[in-house]
mmCIF file of C-alpha atoms in Angstrom:
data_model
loop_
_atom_site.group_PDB
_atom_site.id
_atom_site.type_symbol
_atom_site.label_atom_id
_atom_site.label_comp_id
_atom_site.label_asym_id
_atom_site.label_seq_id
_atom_site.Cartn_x
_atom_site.Cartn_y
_atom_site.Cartn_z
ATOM 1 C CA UNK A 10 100.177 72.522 107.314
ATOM 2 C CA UNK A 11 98.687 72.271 110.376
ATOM 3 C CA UNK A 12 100.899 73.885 112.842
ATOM 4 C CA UNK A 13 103.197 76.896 112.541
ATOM 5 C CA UNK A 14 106.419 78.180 114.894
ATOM 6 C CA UNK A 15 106.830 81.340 114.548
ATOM 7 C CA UNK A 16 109.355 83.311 116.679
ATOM 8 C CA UNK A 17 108.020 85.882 118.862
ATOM 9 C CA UNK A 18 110.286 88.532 117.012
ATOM 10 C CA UNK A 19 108.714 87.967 113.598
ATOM 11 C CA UNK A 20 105.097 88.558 114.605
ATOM 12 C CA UNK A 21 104.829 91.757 114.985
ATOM 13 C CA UNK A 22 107.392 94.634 113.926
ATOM 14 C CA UNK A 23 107.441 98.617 113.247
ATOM 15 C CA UNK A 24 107.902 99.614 109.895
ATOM 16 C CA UNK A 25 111.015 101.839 109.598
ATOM 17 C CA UNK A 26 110.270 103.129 106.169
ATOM 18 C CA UNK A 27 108.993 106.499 106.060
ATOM 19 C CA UNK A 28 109.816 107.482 102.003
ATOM 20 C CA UNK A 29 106.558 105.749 101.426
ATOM 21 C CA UNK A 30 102.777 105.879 102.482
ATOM 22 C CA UNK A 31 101.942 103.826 104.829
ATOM 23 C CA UNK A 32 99.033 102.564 102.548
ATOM 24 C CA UNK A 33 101.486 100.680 99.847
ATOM 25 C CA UNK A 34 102.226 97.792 102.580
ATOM 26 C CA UNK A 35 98.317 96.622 101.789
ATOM 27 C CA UNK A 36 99.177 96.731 98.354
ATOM 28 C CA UNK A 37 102.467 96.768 96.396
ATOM 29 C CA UNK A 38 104.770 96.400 99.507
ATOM 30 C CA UNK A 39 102.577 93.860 101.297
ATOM 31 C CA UNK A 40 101.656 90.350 100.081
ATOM 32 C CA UNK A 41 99.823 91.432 96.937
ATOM 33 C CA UNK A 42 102.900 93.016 95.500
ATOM 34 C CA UNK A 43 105.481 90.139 96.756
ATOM 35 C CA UNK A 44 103.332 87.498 95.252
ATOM 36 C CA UNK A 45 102.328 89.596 92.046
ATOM 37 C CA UNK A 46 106.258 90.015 91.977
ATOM 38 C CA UNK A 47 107.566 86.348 92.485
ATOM 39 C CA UNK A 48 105.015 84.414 90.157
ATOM 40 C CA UNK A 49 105.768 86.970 87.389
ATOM 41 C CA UNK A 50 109.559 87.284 87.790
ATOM 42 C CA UNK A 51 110.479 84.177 89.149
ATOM 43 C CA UNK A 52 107.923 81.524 87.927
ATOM 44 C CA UNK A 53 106.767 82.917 84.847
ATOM 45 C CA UNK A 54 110.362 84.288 83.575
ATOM 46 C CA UNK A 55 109.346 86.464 80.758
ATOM 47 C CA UNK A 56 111.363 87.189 77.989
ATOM 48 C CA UNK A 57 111.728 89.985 75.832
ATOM 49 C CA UNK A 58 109.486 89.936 73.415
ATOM 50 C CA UNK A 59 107.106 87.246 74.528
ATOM 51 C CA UNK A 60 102.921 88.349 75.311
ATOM 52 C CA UNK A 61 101.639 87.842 78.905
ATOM 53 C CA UNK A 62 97.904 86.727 79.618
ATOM 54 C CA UNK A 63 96.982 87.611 83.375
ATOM 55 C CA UNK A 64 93.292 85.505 83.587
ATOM 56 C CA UNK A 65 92.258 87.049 87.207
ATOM 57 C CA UNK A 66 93.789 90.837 86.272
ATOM 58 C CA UNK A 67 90.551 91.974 88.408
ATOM 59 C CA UNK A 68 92.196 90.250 91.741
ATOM 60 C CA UNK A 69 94.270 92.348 93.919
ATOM 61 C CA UNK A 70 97.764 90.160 92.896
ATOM 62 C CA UNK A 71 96.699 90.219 88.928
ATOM 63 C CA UNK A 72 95.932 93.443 88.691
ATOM 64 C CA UNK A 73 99.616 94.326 90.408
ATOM 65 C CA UNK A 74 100.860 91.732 87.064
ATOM 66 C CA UNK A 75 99.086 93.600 84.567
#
């Protein structure tokens, strides 16, 4: 795309969640971990039973897969 709207309450915002490190938003909470989570769960749809091959495990969303 080449332009975005994005409201002015969306850009920036306090995190309220304290039961975690502050840290895990780079990683597992932030867009790593959301992406890691969604092209696993929701695109890949494992089932039980089935193997998983994760080619870029070294990355910081494939090694969240693996």
């Amino acid at each position: 795309e080449e332009y975005s709207l994005v409201p002015s309450s969306q850009i920036l915002f306090k995190v309220e969640h304290t039961d975690v490190p502050l840290s895990y938003y780079t990683g597992i909470l932030g867009m790593p971990g959301i992406t890691a989570y969604g092209g696993f769960f929701e695109l890949g749809s494992p089932k039980k039973g089935e193997n998983v091959f994760v080619s870029a495990a070294s990355g910081a969303v494939g090694q969240l897969v693996g």
